[in-house]
Amino acid sequence: MECAAMATAPAEVLPPAKRWKKDLDCLETSPVLPATATADWSSLPYDIVGRIADSFLATNDLDWYMDLRAVCHNWRSATDDPRDSTSDSRFHPCRWIVLDEVFKSDTRRLLVNTTTGRFLNKELPALRDYFVVATTLHGFFILADRSPPHAARVFNPLTGGIIRLTATVPPEVQVTAAVCFDFSSPLLTLYCHSCCKMYYMTSPHSSFDTLDLECALLVYSFFRRAAGAGLVGPWWDLLRTTGMALKIYEVWQSLRVDLLKFFSNDPTEMGLANDARCFPMEFRGQKLVVIKGQHFFQVLRFESGELLYVKSILNHAIFIGHHRCLAVDADMFPLIEANCIYYTEHHGSSAHIWKYNIKDRKAERISEAADFVKRDKHFVLIGNRPFTIVQLL
């Protein structure tokens, strides 16, 4: 799946320039422009600056938007400051994923825009002052102060904005996090894998409320998956008002698979007929449920209280990991095929990458046998290759 190096096209050779013999008494000269004729970019009309800035916001290239504002005072005056309103959705990372493990540096991260295919190698000096608790699907960092009481922070890596909270971050290490701006105040939720507790806060000045879901493991697992997919607010409302959980339960019954594994973080094992996983996700404003079985998939769309089968995801591809799945624009990523699902399949001590064509309903292995090794109970690619299937983008 890694992009093969493209052969460099030979440079076009220009014909040698013709030499013209000139009369030295009539050499051509260029007029000397006065200093006042040089371009003054700071005087660019406000509406032009605004249109350029809006084009960056349209593709969620917020770092370019911040670079534009840094040029001069007039350009800052012509554009809105993201720090004035941390809840303004225009300035939220919404198409980015963070590839945490690419760099060993504590302050450098690699981000990728799943819509435009743009990779961003970014230095984040603010990370020196905090512990990184988790990252969200869309690119936010959940941080904790290094000094007690380790208050929570929500960090936007593209604008540098930080939402300061008073709640103390729980001590658990493995956490799935989500931040939702659908309500009057940002809703931060943390799902702790070791204790099956959900921590949530609805006000920047409140402490975390705790919901112990160990006795309701399936509910906890579903909400953790929804949080990983960035769907806390919308899915919470769906579960309350439309019986979404019942619809998914009916799908599980029809598949006759192991209910305890349906939302499990453990990868599916080849050869187990009753082994399947359920992934909620959002795709182009629609709420989907992706069911992954033994080389078969069901892509369902929630509409009008029902789950409907999806036959095509157009020019997009879906990538499925252990905890969540996401969609990318296949037109922007070389060698990624549209209307396909990419995933890993495990069998004992080996693992391989597969591609499933939604239209043809055919699965194809696309990785070599020696691509994977097992380290610390996780399958990783050997050598200097990416560590996760998402990083194979």
XYZ file of C-alpha atoms in Angstrom:
393
model
C 0.000 0.000 0.000
C 2.916 2.297 0.377
C 3.230 4.614 -2.566
C 5.871 3.341 -4.922
C 8.443 5.885 -5.995
C 7.432 7.358 -9.290
C 10.049 7.363 -12.037
C 11.300 10.870 -12.592
C 10.392 12.136 -16.020
C 13.354 13.402 -18.029
C 13.577 17.159 -18.009
C 12.679 18.842 -21.252
C 15.827 20.025 -23.016
C 15.494 23.521 -24.427
C 17.188 24.331 -27.766
C 20.303 26.476 -27.515
C 19.559 30.166 -27.575
C 20.401 31.959 -30.784
C 23.151 34.517 -30.441
C 22.291 37.885 -31.977
C 25.071 40.268 -32.747
C 24.149 43.650 -31.354
C 25.440 47.107 -32.075
C 27.120 48.201 -28.862
C 25.976 51.738 -29.511
C 22.297 50.800 -29.317
C 22.074 48.298 -26.450
C 18.578 47.694 -25.088
C 17.994 49.067 -21.632
C 15.231 48.580 -19.074
C 13.656 51.541 -17.358
C 14.544 51.932 -13.703
C 11.354 51.769 -11.668
C 11.078 54.125 -8.753
C 10.883 52.583 -5.303
C 7.235 53.623 -5.032
C 6.319 51.258 -7.885
C 7.178 48.070 -5.965
C 4.204 45.992 -4.872
C 2.843 46.812 -1.430
C 1.109 43.579 -0.402
C 0.028 45.050 2.916
C -2.338 47.358 1.021
C -4.166 44.490 -0.658
C -7.924 45.217 -0.423
C -9.676 43.641 2.551
C -12.143 41.737 0.390
C -9.315 40.041 -1.544
C -7.540 39.064 1.675
C -10.855 37.738 3.015
C -11.451 35.599 -0.079
C -7.985 34.065 0.187
C -8.519 33.376 3.887
C -11.922 31.804 3.212
C -10.364 29.450 0.646
C -8.037 28.128 3.367
C -10.953 27.675 5.762
C -12.914 25.814 3.074
C -10.240 23.088 2.960
C -9.598 23.274 6.715
C -5.974 24.323 6.101
C -5.980 26.334 9.298
C -2.192 26.535 9.514
C -2.135 28.408 6.192
C -4.867 30.689 7.534
C -2.696 31.481 10.558
C 0.327 32.078 8.303
C -1.709 34.558 6.258
C -2.729 36.469 9.392
C 0.908 36.652 10.475
C 1.994 38.570 7.358
C 1.037 42.075 8.482
C -1.347 44.124 10.604
C -3.704 44.907 7.726
C -4.174 41.222 6.886
C -4.927 40.456 10.528
C -7.472 43.255 10.552
C -9.159 41.775 7.478
C -9.588 38.323 9.032
C -11.105 36.893 12.214
C -8.859 35.835 15.082
C -9.471 32.175 16.055
C -8.445 32.956 19.632
C -11.462 35.251 20.073
C -13.872 32.308 19.919
C -12.571 28.822 20.612
C -16.062 27.423 19.904
C -16.197 28.767 16.324
C -16.380 25.640 14.149
C -14.597 27.398 11.260
C -11.374 27.180 13.245
C -11.668 23.584 14.438
C -9.605 20.822 12.830
C -12.279 18.668 11.206
C -10.534 16.768 8.407
C -7.238 15.920 10.049
C -5.825 12.860 11.756
C -2.708 12.842 13.932
C -0.075 10.199 13.243
C 1.411 10.190 16.738
C 4.023 7.492 16.356
C 5.811 8.779 13.277
C 8.288 10.994 15.146
C 10.160 10.294 18.352
C 10.306 14.015 19.172
C 8.039 15.114 22.031
C 7.011 18.246 20.157
C 6.786 17.178 16.505
C 3.771 15.494 14.927
C 2.693 14.452 11.466
C -0.882 15.302 10.491
C -2.764 14.433 7.325
C -5.821 16.076 5.805
C -8.068 13.174 4.806
C -9.920 15.296 2.245
C -7.077 17.010 0.386
C -4.322 14.440 0.989
C -2.028 17.102 2.426
C 0.593 16.001 4.971
C 1.786 18.462 7.594
C 5.021 17.936 9.537
C 4.499 20.375 12.390
C 6.547 21.439 15.375
C 4.300 22.020 18.419
C 6.323 23.765 21.159
C 3.243 23.926 23.414
C 3.514 20.164 24.021
C 6.618 20.752 26.167
C 4.433 22.145 28.945
C 1.888 19.314 29.081
C 1.344 15.580 29.144
C -0.408 14.310 25.999
C -3.420 12.308 27.199
C -4.934 11.486 23.805
C -5.770 12.882 20.385
C -9.220 12.997 18.824
C -10.185 11.779 15.371
C -10.360 15.303 13.938
C -7.012 16.489 15.271
C -7.491 17.989 18.736
C -5.003 17.151 21.496
C -6.256 16.431 25.017
C -3.517 17.570 27.396
C -2.871 17.625 31.135
C -0.800 20.148 33.078
C 2.549 18.728 34.161
C 2.091 20.175 37.644
C -0.690 19.100 40.079
C -3.647 19.014 39.949
C -3.015 18.155 36.255
C -5.890 20.178 34.844
C -7.214 19.245 31.417
C -6.587 21.276 28.283
C -7.942 21.044 24.717
C -5.248 22.054 22.225
C -5.768 22.972 18.580
C -2.456 22.175 16.817
C -3.323 24.192 13.703
C -4.183 27.504 15.387
C -2.305 27.117 18.676
C -5.505 27.794 20.615
C -5.887 26.185 24.050
C -9.157 25.731 25.952
C -8.266 25.734 29.644
C -10.388 23.528 31.881
C -10.396 23.146 35.657
C -11.125 19.409 35.797
C -8.339 17.036 36.850
C -7.420 14.430 34.258
C -7.934 10.842 35.547
C -4.756 8.786 36.060
C -5.643 6.019 33.585
C -3.152 5.607 30.744
C -5.146 4.188 27.823
C -7.875 6.677 27.022
C -10.185 7.352 24.081
C -11.080 11.039 23.965
C -13.591 13.226 22.188
C -14.517 16.890 22.376
C -17.894 18.038 21.104
C -18.968 21.628 20.409
C -22.623 20.863 19.633
C -23.756 22.222 22.986
C -23.577 25.589 24.774
C -20.211 24.602 26.302
C -17.598 22.174 24.959
C -18.332 18.581 26.021
C -15.147 16.655 26.809
C -15.428 12.907 27.309
C -12.716 10.421 28.244
C -13.210 6.659 28.013
C -10.757 4.694 30.154
C -10.078 1.212 28.801
C -8.833 -0.395 32.016
C -11.809 0.456 34.244
C -14.666 0.948 31.716
C -15.437 4.388 33.119
C -16.622 7.379 31.170
C -15.498 10.805 32.403
C -17.372 13.788 31.038
C -17.619 17.499 31.739
C -20.076 20.005 30.326
C -18.550 23.255 31.590
C -14.959 24.574 31.508
C -15.272 25.361 35.217
C -16.699 22.034 36.390
C -15.005 18.818 37.429
C -15.393 15.500 35.642
C -18.545 13.512 36.276
C -18.020 9.757 36.222
C -20.177 7.026 34.790
C -19.083 3.484 35.692
C -20.160 1.212 32.837
C -18.320 -1.952 33.809
C -21.671 -3.662 34.413
C -22.910 -2.437 31.009
C -19.874 -3.292 28.921
C -21.675 -3.187 25.589
C -22.979 0.326 26.223
C -19.506 1.464 27.247
C -17.922 -0.179 24.200
C -20.384 1.425 21.811
C -19.925 4.916 23.263
C -16.143 4.498 23.235
C -16.314 3.601 19.546
C -18.620 6.560 18.889
C -16.198 8.840 20.742
C -13.291 7.547 18.684
C -15.292 8.350 15.554
C -15.954 11.898 16.782
C -19.687 11.280 17.134
C -20.345 11.945 20.814
C -23.047 14.593 20.464
C -24.961 13.236 17.431
C -24.839 9.605 18.556
C -25.905 10.465 22.091
C -29.047 12.092 20.700
C -29.687 9.185 18.330
C -29.484 6.612 21.102
C -31.870 8.615 23.247
C -34.489 9.413 20.643
C -34.590 6.709 17.967
C -33.610 3.396 19.491
C -30.345 3.239 17.567
C -28.940 0.680 19.975
C -31.908 -1.604 19.269
C -31.298 -1.384 15.519
C -27.660 -2.385 15.947
C -28.753 -5.159 18.294
C -31.021 -6.500 15.549
C -28.073 -6.502 13.129
C -26.032 -8.452 15.660
C -28.814 -11.010 16.026
C -29.039 -11.501 12.272
C -25.289 -12.141 12.041
C -25.255 -14.589 14.991
C -21.836 -13.415 16.118
C -20.288 -13.165 19.592
C -21.912 -10.167 21.290
C -19.003 -9.595 23.685
C -16.622 -9.230 20.757
C -18.907 -7.067 18.635
C -17.466 -3.823 20.063
C -14.194 -5.297 21.295
C -10.824 -3.627 20.686
C -9.290 -7.011 19.910
C -8.785 -7.622 16.170
C -10.872 -10.271 14.476
C -9.221 -13.662 14.025
C -9.362 -15.485 10.700
C -11.170 -18.800 10.852
C -13.669 -17.772 13.539
C -17.071 -17.720 11.895
C -18.791 -15.922 14.790
C -16.196 -13.128 15.035
C -17.283 -9.671 13.861
C -16.823 -6.017 14.840
C -19.050 -2.945 14.686
C -17.718 0.547 13.902
C -19.845 3.714 13.947
C -18.538 6.562 11.801
C -19.522 9.717 9.975
C -19.297 10.046 6.207
C -20.164 13.267 4.374
C -22.625 14.297 7.058
C -24.248 10.848 7.253
C -24.029 8.452 10.180
C -22.809 5.023 9.158
C -22.302 1.685 10.858
C -19.616 -0.559 9.357
C -19.835 -4.261 10.241
C -16.600 -6.189 9.685
C -16.816 -9.986 9.566
C -14.714 -12.761 8.064
C -13.891 -11.172 4.700
C -17.314 -9.597 4.449
C -18.566 -6.124 5.267
C -21.900 -4.463 5.734
C -22.051 -0.684 5.404
C -25.286 0.675 6.859
C -26.660 4.214 6.918
C -28.963 5.484 9.642
C -31.922 7.317 8.125
C -35.452 7.973 9.403
C -35.022 5.571 12.303
C -33.817 2.698 10.105
C -30.503 1.182 9.072
C -30.249 1.041 5.267
C -27.613 -0.761 3.196
C -25.056 1.421 1.436
C -23.956 0.143 -1.975
C -21.320 2.772 -2.725
C -19.156 5.327 -0.919
C -18.380 7.020 -4.243
C -14.767 8.213 -4.624
C -13.872 7.511 -1.000
C -12.178 4.638 0.794
C -12.643 3.494 4.395
C -9.736 2.542 6.642
C -10.459 0.346 9.663
C -8.167 0.107 12.683
C -8.612 -1.572 16.056
C -10.498 1.316 17.650
C -12.131 3.278 14.857
C -12.533 3.771 11.143
C -12.363 6.805 8.893
C -13.014 7.780 5.289
C -10.536 9.422 2.936
C -10.872 10.903 -0.547
C -9.227 8.281 -2.742
C -8.626 10.836 -5.504
C -6.104 12.573 -3.234
C -4.066 9.499 -2.228
C -2.073 7.610 -4.881
C -2.717 3.850 -5.071
C -5.807 4.048 -2.812
C -8.793 2.573 -4.666
C -12.202 4.210 -4.355
C -15.268 2.403 -2.961
C -13.027 0.008 -1.027
C -12.383 -0.825 2.624
C -8.805 -1.328 3.849
C -8.197 -3.373 6.981
C -5.856 -5.841 8.692
C -6.620 -9.527 9.178
C -4.919 -11.518 11.936
C -4.197 -15.222 12.051
C -2.121 -16.451 14.970
C 1.264 -14.720 14.868
C 0.834 -13.245 11.394
C -1.182 -10.355 10.034
C -1.842 -8.961 6.580
C -3.455 -5.950 4.966
C -6.564 -6.611 2.905
C -8.756 -4.615 0.566
C -12.493 -5.234 0.228
C -14.342 -3.929 -2.844
C -17.827 -2.830 -1.766
C -19.337 -3.121 -5.261
C -17.864 -6.531 -6.164
C -17.947 -7.860 -2.576
C -14.497 -9.330 -3.068
C -11.597 -9.321 -0.590
C -7.983 -9.231 -1.749
C -4.782 -9.493 0.272
C -2.418 -6.689 -0.686
C 0.533 -7.140 1.697
C 3.418 -9.579 1.550
C 3.899 -12.344 4.114
C 6.984 -10.760 5.695
C 5.497 -7.308 6.155
C 4.423 -7.782 9.767
C 6.079 -8.827 13.017
C 4.590 -9.131 16.470
C 5.883 -6.735 19.139
C 4.350 -6.292 22.579
C 1.114 -7.975 21.502
C 0.740 -5.588 18.553
C 1.409 -6.212 14.874
C 3.667 -3.586 13.318
C 5.333 -3.204 9.958
C 9.035 -4.019 9.877
C 11.883 -1.634 9.190
C 11.205 2.073 8.769
C 7.668 1.594 7.558
C 4.490 3.021 9.105
C 3.222 1.462 12.329
C -0.535 1.396 11.690
C -2.846 0.918 8.743
C -3.826 4.587 8.874
C -0.172 5.587 8.506
C -0.013 3.597 5.279
C -1.801 6.505 3.658
